[in-house]
mmCIF file of C-alpha atoms in Angstrom:
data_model
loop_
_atom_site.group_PDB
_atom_site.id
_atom_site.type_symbol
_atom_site.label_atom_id
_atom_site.label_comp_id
_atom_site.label_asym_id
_atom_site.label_seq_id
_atom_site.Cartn_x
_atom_site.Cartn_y
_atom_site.Cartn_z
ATOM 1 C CA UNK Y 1 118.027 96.850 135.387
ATOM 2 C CA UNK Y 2 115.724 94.170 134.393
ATOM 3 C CA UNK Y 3 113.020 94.905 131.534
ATOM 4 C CA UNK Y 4 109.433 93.752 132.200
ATOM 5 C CA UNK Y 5 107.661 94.460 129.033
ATOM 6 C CA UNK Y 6 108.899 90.898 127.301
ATOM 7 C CA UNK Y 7 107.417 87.929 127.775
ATOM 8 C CA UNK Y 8 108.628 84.036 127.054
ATOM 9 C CA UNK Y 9 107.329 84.478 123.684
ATOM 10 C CA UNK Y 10 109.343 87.585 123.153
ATOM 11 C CA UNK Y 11 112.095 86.188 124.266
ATOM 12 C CA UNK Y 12 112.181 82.498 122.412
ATOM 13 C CA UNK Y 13 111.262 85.137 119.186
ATOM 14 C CA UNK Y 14 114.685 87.032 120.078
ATOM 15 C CA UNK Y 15 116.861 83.550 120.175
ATOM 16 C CA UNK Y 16 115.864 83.189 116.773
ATOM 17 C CA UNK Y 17 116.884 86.468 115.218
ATOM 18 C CA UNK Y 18 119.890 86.541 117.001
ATOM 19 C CA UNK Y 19 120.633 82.675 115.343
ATOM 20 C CA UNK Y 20 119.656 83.948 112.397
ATOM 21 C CA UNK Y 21 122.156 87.211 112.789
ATOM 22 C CA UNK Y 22 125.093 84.754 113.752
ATOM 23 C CA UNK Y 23 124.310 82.559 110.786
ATOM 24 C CA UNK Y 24 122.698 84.026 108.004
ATOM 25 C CA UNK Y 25 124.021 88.117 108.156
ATOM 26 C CA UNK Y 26 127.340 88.631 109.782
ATOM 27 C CA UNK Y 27 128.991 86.324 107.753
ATOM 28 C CA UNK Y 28 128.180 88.540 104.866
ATOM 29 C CA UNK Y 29 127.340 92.008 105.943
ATOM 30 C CA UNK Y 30 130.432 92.908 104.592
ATOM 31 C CA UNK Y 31 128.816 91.957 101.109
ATOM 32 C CA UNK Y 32 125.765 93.575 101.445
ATOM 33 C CA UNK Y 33 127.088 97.105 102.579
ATOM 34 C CA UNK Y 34 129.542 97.033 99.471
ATOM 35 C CA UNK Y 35 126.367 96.542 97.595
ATOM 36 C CA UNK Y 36 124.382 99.361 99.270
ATOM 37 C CA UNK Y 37 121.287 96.607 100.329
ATOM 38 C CA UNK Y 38 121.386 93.117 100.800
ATOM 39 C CA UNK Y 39 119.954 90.581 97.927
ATOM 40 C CA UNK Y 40 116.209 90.620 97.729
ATOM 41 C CA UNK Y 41 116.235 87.030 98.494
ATOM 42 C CA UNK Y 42 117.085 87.614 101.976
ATOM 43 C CA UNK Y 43 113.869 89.039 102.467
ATOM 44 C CA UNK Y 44 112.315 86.494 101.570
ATOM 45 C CA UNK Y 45 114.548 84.365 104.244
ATOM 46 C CA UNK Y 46 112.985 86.769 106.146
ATOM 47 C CA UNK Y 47 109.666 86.004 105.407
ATOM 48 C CA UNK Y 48 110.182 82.290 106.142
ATOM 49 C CA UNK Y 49 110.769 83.054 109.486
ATOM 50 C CA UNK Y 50 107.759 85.484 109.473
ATOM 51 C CA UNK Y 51 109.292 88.189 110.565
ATOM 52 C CA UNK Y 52 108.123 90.951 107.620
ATOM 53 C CA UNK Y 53 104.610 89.945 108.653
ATOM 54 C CA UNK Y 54 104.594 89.658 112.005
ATOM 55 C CA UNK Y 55 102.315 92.165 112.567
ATOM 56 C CA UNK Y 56 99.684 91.386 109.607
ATOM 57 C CA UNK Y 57 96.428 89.414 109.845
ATOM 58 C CA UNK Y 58 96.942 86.235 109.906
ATOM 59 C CA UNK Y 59 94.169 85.460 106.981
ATOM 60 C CA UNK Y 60 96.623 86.899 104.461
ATOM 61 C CA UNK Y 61 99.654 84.504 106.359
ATOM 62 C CA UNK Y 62 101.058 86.825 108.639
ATOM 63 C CA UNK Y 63 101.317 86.895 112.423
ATOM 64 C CA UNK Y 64 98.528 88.101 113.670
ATOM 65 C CA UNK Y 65 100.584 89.754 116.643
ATOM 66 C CA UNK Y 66 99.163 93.401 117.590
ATOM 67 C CA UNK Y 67 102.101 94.474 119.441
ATOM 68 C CA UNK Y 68 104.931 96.408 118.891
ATOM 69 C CA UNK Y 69 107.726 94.253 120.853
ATOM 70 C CA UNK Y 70 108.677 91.546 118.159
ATOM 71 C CA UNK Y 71 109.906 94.753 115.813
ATOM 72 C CA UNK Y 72 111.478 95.963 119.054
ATOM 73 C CA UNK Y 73 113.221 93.344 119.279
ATOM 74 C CA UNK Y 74 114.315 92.885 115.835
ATOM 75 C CA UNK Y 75 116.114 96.942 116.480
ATOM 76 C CA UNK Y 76 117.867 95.221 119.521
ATOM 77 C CA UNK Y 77 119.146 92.170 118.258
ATOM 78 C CA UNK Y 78 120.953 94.188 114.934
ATOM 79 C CA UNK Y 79 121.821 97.229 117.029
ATOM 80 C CA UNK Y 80 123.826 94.323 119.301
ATOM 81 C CA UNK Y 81 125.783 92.889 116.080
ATOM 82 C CA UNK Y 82 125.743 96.336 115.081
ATOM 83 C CA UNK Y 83 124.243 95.791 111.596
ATOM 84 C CA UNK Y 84 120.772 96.268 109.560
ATOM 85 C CA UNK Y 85 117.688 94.113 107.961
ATOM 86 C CA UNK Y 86 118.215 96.885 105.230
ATOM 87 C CA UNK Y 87 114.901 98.277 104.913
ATOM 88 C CA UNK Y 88 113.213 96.233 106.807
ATOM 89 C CA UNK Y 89 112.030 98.023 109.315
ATOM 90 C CA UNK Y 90 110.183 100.578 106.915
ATOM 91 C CA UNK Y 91 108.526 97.921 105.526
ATOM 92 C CA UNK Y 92 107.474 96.821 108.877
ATOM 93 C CA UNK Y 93 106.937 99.403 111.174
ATOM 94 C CA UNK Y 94 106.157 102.617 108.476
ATOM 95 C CA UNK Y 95 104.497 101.090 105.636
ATOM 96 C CA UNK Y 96 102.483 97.858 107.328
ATOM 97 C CA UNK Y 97 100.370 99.894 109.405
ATOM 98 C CA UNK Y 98 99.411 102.200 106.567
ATOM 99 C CA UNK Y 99 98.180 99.524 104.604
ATOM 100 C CA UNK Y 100 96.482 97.897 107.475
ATOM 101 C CA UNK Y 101 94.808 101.130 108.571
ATOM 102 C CA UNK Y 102 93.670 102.839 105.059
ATOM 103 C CA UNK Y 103 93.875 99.973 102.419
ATOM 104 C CA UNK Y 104 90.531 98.514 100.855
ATOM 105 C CA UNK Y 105 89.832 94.253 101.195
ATOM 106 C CA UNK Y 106 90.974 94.305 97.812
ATOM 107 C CA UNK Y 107 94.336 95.940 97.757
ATOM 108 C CA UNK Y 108 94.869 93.838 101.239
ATOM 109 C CA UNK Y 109 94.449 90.561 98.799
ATOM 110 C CA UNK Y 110 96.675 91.829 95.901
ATOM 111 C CA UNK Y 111 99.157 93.567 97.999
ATOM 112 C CA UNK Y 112 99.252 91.557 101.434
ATOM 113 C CA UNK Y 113 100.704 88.263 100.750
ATOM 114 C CA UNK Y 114 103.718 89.073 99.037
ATOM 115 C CA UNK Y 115 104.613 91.294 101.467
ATOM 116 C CA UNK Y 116 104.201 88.707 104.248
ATOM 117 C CA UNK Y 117 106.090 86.315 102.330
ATOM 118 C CA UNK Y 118 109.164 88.860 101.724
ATOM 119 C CA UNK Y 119 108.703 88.669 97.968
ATOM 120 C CA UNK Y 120 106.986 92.244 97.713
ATOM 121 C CA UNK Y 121 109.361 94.912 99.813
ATOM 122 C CA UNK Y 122 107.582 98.222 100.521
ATOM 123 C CA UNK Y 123 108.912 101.658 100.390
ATOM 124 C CA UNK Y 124 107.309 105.111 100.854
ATOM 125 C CA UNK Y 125 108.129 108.398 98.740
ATOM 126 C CA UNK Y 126 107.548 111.651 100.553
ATOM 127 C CA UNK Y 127 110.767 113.594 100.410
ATOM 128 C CA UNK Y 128 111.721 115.550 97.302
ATOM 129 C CA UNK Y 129 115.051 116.966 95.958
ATOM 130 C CA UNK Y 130 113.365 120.734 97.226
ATOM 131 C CA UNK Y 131 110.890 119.455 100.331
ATOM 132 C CA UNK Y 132 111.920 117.965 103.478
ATOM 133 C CA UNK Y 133 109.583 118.389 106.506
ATOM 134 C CA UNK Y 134 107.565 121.073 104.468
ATOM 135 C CA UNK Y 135 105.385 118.353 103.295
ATOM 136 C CA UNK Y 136 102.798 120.809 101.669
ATOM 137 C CA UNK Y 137 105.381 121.729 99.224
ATOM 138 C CA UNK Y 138 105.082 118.716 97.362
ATOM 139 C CA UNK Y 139 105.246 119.190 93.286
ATOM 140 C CA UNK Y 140 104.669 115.390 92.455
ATOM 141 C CA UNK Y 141 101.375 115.526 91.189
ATOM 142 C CA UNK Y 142 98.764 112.676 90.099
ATOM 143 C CA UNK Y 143 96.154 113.621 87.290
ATOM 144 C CA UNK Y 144 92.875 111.465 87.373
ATOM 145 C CA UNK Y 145 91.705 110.458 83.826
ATOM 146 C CA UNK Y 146 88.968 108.496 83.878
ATOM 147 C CA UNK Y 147 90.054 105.216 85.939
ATOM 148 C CA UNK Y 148 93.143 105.767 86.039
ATOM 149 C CA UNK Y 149 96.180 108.364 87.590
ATOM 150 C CA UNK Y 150 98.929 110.002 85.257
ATOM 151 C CA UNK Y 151 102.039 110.432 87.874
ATOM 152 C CA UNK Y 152 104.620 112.235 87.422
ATOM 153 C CA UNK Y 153 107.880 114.108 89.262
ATOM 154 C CA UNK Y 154 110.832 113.720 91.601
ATOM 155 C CA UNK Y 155 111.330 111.741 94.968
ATOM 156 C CA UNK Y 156 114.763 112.003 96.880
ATOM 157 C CA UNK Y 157 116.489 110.049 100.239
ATOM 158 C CA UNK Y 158 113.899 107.087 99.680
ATOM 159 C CA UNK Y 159 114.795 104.193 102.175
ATOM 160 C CA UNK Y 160 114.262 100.659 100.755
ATOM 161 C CA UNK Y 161 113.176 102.289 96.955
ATOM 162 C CA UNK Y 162 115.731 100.084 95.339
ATOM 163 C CA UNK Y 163 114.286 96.194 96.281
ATOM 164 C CA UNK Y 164 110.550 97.402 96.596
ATOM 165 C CA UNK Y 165 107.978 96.070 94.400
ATOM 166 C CA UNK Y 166 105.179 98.696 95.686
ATOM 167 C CA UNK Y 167 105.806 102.258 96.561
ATOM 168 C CA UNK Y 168 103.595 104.060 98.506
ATOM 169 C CA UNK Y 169 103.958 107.243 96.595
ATOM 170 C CA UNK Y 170 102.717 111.043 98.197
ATOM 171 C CA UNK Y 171 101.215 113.320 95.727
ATOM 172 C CA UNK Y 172 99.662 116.210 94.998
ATOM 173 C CA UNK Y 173 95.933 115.648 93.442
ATOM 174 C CA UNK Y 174 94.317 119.054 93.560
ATOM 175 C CA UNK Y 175 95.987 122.291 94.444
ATOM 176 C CA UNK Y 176 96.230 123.859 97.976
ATOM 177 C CA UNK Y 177 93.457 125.857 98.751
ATOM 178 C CA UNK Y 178 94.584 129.001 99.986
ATOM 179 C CA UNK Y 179 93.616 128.144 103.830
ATOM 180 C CA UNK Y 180 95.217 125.011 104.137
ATOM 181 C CA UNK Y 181 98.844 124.504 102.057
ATOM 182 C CA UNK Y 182 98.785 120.939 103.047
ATOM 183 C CA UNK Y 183 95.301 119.930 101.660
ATOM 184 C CA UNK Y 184 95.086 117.859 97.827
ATOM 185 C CA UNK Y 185 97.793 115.469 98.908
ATOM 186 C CA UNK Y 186 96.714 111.879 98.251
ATOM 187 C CA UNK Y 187 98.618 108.406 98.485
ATOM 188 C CA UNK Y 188 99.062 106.308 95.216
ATOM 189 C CA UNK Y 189 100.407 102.491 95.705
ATOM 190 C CA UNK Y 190 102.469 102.258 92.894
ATOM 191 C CA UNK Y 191 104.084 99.093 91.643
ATOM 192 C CA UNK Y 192 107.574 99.211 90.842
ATOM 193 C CA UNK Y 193 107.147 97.849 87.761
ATOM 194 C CA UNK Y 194 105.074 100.397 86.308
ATOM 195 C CA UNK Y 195 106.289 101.727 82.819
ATOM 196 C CA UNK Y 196 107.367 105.206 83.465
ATOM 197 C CA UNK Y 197 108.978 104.416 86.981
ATOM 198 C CA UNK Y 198 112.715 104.521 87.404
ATOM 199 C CA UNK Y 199 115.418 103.893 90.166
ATOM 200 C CA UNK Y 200 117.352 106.374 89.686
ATOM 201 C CA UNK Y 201 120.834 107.190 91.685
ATOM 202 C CA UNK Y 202 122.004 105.200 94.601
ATOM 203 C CA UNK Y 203 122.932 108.037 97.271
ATOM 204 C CA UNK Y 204 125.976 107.220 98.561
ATOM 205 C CA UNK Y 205 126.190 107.592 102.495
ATOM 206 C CA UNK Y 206 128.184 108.430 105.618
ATOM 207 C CA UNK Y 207 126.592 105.324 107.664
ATOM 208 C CA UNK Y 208 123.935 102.446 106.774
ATOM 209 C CA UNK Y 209 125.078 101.627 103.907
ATOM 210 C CA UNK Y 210 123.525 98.085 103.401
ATOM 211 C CA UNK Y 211 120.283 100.088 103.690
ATOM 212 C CA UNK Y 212 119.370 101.360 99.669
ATOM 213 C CA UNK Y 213 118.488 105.083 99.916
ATOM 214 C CA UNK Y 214 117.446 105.711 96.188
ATOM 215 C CA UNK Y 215 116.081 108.816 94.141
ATOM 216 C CA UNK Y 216 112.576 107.853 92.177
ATOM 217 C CA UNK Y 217 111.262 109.500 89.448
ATOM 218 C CA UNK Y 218 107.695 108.707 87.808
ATOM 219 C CA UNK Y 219 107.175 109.967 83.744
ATOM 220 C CA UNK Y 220 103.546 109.638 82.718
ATOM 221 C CA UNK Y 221 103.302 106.383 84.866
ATOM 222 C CA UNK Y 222 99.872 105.292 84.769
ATOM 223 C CA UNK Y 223 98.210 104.651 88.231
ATOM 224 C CA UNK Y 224 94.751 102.842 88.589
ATOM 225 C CA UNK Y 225 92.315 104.809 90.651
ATOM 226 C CA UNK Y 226 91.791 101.900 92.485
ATOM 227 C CA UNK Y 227 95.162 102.055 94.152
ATOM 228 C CA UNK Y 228 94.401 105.344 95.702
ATOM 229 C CA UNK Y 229 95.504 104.449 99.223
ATOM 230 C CA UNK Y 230 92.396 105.700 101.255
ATOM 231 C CA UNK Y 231 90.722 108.822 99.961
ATOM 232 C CA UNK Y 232 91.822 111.583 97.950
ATOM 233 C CA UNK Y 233 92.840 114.565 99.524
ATOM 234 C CA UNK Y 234 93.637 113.058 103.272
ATOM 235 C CA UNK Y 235 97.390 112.146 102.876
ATOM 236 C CA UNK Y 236 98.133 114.494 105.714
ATOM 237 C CA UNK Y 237 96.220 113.083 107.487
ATOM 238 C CA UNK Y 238 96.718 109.648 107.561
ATOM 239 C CA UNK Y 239 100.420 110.282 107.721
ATOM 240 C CA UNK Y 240 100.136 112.259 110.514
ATOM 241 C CA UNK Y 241 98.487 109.677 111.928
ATOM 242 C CA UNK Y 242 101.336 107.162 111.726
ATOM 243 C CA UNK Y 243 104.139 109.722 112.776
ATOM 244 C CA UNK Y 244 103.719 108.569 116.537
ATOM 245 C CA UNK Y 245 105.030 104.552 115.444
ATOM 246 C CA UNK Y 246 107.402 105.738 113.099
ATOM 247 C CA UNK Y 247 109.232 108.183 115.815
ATOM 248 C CA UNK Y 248 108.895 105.498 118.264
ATOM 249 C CA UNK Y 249 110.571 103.087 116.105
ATOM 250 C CA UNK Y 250 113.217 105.649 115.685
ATOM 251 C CA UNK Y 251 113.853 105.582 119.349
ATOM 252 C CA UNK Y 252 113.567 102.604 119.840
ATOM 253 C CA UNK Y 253 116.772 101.682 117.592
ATOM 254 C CA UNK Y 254 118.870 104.372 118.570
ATOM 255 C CA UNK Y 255 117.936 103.301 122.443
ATOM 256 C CA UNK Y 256 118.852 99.665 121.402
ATOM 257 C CA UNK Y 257 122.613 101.416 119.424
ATOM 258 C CA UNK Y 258 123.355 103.301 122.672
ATOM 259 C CA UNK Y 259 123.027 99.728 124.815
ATOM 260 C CA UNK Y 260 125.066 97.774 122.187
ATOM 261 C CA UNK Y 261 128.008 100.454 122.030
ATOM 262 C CA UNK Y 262 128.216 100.569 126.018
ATOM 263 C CA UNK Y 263 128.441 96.186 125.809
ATOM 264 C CA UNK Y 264 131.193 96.087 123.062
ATOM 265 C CA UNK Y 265 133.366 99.215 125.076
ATOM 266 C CA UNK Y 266 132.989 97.082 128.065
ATOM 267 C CA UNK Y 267 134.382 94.224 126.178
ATOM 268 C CA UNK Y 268 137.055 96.302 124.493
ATOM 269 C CA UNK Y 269 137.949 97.733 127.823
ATOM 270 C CA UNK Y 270 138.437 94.954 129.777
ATOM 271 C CA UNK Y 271 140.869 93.316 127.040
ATOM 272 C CA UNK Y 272 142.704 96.130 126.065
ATOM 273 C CA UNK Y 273 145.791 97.107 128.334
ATOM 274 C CA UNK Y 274 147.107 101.184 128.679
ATOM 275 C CA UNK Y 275 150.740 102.051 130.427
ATOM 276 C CA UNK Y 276 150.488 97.974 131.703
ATOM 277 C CA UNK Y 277 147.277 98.706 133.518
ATOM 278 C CA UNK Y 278 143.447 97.428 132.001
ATOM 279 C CA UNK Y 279 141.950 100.076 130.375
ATOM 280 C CA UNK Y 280 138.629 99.260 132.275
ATOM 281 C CA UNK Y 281 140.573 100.033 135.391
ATOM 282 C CA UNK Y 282 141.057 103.332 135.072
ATOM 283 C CA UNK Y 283 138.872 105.902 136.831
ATOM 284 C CA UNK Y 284 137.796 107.838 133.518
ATOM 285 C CA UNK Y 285 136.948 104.478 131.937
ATOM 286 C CA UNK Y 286 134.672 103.488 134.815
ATOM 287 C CA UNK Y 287 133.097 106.878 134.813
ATOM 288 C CA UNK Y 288 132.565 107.231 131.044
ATOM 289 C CA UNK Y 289 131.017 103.647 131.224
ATOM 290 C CA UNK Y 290 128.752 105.001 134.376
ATOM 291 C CA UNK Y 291 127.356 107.520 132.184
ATOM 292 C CA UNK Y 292 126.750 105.966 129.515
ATOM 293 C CA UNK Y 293 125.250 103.339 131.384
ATOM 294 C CA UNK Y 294 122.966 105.465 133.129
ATOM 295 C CA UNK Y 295 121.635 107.765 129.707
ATOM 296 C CA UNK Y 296 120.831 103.862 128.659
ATOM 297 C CA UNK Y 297 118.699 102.841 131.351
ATOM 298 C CA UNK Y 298 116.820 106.435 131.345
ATOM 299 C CA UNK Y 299 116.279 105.753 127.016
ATOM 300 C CA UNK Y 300 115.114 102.374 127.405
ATOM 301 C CA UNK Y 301 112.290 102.856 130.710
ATOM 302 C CA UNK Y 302 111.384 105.809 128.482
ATOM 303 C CA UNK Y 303 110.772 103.739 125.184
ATOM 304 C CA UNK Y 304 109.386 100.734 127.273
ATOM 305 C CA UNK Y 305 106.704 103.055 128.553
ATOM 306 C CA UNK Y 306 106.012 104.189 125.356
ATOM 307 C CA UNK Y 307 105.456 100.544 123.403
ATOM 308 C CA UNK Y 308 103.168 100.138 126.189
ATOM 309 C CA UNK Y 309 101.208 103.180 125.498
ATOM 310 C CA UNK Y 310 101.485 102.725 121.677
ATOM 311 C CA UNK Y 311 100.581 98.977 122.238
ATOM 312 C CA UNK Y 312 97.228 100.317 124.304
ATOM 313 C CA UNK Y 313 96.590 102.768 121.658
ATOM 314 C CA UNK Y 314 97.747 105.994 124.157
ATOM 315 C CA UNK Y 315 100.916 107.381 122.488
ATOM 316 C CA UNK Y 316 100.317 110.733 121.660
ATOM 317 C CA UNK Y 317 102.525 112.421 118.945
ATOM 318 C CA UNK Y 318 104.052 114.715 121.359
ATOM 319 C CA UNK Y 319 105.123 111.837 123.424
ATOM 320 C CA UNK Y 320 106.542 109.842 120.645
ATOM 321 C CA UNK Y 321 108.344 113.421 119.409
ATOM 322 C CA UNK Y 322 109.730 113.725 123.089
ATOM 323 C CA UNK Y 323 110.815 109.696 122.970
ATOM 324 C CA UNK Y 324 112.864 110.047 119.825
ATOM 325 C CA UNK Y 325 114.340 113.696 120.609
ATOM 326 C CA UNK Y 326 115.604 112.079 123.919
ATOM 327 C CA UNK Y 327 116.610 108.816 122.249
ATOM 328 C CA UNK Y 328 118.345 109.890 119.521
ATOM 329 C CA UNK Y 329 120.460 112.448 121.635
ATOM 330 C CA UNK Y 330 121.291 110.243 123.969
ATOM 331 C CA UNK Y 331 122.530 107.635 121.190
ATOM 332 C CA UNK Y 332 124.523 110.170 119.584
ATOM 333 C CA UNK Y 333 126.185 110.767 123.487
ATOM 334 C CA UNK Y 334 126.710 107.579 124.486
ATOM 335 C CA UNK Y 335 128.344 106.634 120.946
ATOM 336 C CA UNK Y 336 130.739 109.217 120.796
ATOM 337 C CA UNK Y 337 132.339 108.557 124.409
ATOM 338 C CA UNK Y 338 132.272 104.855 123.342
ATOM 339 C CA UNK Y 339 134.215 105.544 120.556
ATOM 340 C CA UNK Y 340 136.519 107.531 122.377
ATOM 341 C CA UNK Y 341 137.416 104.759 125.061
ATOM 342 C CA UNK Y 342 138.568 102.497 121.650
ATOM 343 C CA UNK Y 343 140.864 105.493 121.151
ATOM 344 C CA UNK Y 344 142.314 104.970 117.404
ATOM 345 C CA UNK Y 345 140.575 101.625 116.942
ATOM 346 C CA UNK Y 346 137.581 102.737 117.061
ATOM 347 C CA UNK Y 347 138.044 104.733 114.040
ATOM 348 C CA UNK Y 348 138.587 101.703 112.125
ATOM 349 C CA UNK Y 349 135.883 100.240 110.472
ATOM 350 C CA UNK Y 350 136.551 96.237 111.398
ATOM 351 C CA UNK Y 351 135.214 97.763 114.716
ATOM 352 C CA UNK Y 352 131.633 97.816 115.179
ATOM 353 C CA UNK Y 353 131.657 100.905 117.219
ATOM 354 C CA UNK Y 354 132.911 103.066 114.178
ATOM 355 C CA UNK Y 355 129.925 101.368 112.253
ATOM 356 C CA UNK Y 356 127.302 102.162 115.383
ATOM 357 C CA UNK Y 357 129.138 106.069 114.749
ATOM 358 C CA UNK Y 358 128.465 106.187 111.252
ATOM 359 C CA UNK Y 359 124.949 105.284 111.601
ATOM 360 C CA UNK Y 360 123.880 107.209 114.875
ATOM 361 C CA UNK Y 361 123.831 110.306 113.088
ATOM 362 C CA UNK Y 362 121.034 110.019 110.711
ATOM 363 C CA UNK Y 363 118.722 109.296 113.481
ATOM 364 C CA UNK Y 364 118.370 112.953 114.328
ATOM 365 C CA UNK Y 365 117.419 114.015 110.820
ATOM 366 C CA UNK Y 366 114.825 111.347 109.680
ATOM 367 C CA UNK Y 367 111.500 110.923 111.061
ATOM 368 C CA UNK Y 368 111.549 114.556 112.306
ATOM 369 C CA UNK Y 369 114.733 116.490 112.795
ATOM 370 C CA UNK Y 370 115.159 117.038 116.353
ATOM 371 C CA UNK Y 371 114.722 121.277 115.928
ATOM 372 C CA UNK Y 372 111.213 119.480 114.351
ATOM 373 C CA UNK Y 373 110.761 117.388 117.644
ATOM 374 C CA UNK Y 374 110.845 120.388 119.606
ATOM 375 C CA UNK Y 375 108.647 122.258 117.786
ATOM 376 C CA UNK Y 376 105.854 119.648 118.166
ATOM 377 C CA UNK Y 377 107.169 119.116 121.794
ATOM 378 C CA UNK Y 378 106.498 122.958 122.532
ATOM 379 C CA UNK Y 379 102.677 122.945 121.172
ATOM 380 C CA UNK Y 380 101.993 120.401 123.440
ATOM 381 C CA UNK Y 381 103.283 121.954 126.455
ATOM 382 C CA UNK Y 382 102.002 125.285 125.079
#
């Protein structure tokens, strides 16, 4: 089924990432997952071909785009080689549109160029060793003395921690009032090289593993008050706020995994003989392929009509919950059978398929666990 929502532009922009995949990241994937992230000079390759600012005004370098397809496309073109930018896309799509939303002039002209350029990587700390989706439960706190912040405490399962050179960091300024648990949470842009704050273990993981997932901790480190991201008290908020692109994104990648494990099972199929028949010519094969197929084509109309929405400025959170509930699951699905139809092979990890395995199954837990996603799902219908 032919896509409409990319343009020539889109599509000249995807001929160069997938160059640059061919070129520049297969050859040493292998590397970089041994490693647990690739070298933070690759970002900045990155940023020569302006893809970690692709979305920022273009008076701090970047490129100017307001759409959502160029990321989109960057989730398609790794999900078909079946590897990662690393953190990239938290950087992009999670953290970019913070800044660009809730960020003062000034912290747009200390902050913004380096992280066009690739040499400042972004990160943001929510989770903590004892809070996952409970977001009000947050101990971090941040203690205001005179111009400046005293931070301190514990962050856990943070994507990208290990290369980034600012951290947007969620913490608790003032205590919950006794109406609203979620209320004194502010957002502190911390820079990495703060005295105080340390990169503490590399988690080791079942699947992207050339994506750093890194605990944090912060001992006295002192904050200015003028890199309170937005105003105190309205972290919430404003993170609320951005939950509708960052679930999108979400789907949008596992939509992208599910189309790149049904091409590379075609490709195994049709080259792999069974009992001196093709594999691909076999009934089961065809109709494990025809499902597959179809759960694609349902996940990817679903997430084109949402970048459209999200591109007009109409996505509503329930939407974007219902986009990467559906997404995810369907990744998961498709996956699996894929895996199956490479029979022992595809439990070796020189396939891609057992790499696309590894890292479907995160996609249900962050961003929202899918018992989350139908939680918010159910309000809306309620």
């Amino acid at each position: 089924m032919r896509r409409k929502i990319y343009g020539d532009e889109h599509e000249a922009f995807r001929q160069t990432i997938r160059s640059f995949i061919e070129h520049e990241v297969a050859p040493r994937y292998a590397e970089w997952e041994a490693e647990g992230a690739p070298p933070k000079s690759f970002y900045r390759r990155l940023g020569e071909l302006g893809v970690p600012g692709i979305q920022a005004p273009e008076k701090w370098g970047g490129g100017g785009v307001d759409t959502l397809k160029f990321s989109a496309i960057v989730a398609e073109e790794t999900a078909r080689a079946a590897i990662t930018f690393g953190a990239l896309r938290v950087h992009t799509d999670i953290v970019l549109p913070y800044l660009l939303e809730y960020a003062t002039t000034e912290q747009l002209d200390t902050w913004m160029p380096g992280i066009v350029s690739g040499e400042c990587m972004t990160s943001i700390a929510m989770t903590e060793p004892g809070t996952g989706s409970d977001l009000a439960n947050i101990r971090t706190t941040a203690r205001l003395q005179g111009d400046h912040y005293i931070l301190n405490g514990a962050k856990t399962f943070i994507t990208g921690g290990a290369n980034a050179g600012l951290v947007l960091v969620v913490c608790r300024t003032s205590p919950p009032t006794e109406t609203d648990r979620r209320s004194g949470l502010s957002i502190l842009l911390v820079d990495a090289q703060s005295a105080g704050f340390t990169v503490g273990r590399h988690l080791d993981k079942l699947g992207v593993r050339a994506q750093d997932t890194v605990e944090l901790a912060f001992t006295d480190v002192v904050v200015p008050a003028a890199h309170l991201l937005g105003e105190e008290g309205r972290a919430f908020e404003y993170l609320t706020h951005n939950l509708a692109q960052e679930r999108l994104s979400i789907a949008i990648g596992a939509a992208a995994a599910a189309d790149a494990a049904v091409r590379m099972t075609k490709a195994y199929v049709e080259g792999r003989t069974v009992f001196g028949q093709q594999l691909a010519g076999f009934q089961n094969t065809k109709f494990v392929l025809a499902e597959c197929q179809t759960e694609v084509l349902a996940a990817q109309a679903l997430v084109d009509q949402c970048i459209e929405l999200h591109d007009a400025r109409e996505l509503s959170p329930s939407d974007a919950a219902a986009a990467k509930l559906f997404c995810t699951e369907v990744q998961g699905r498709v996956v699996d059978k894929c895996l199956q139809l490479h029979g022992g092979y595809g439990y070796i990890l020189e396939y891609p398929i057992a790499r696309l395995y590894a890292d479907a199954r995160v996609t249900r837990i962050y961003g929202g666990t899918s018992e989350v996603l139908k939680t918010v799902i159910s309000k809306s219908i309620a």
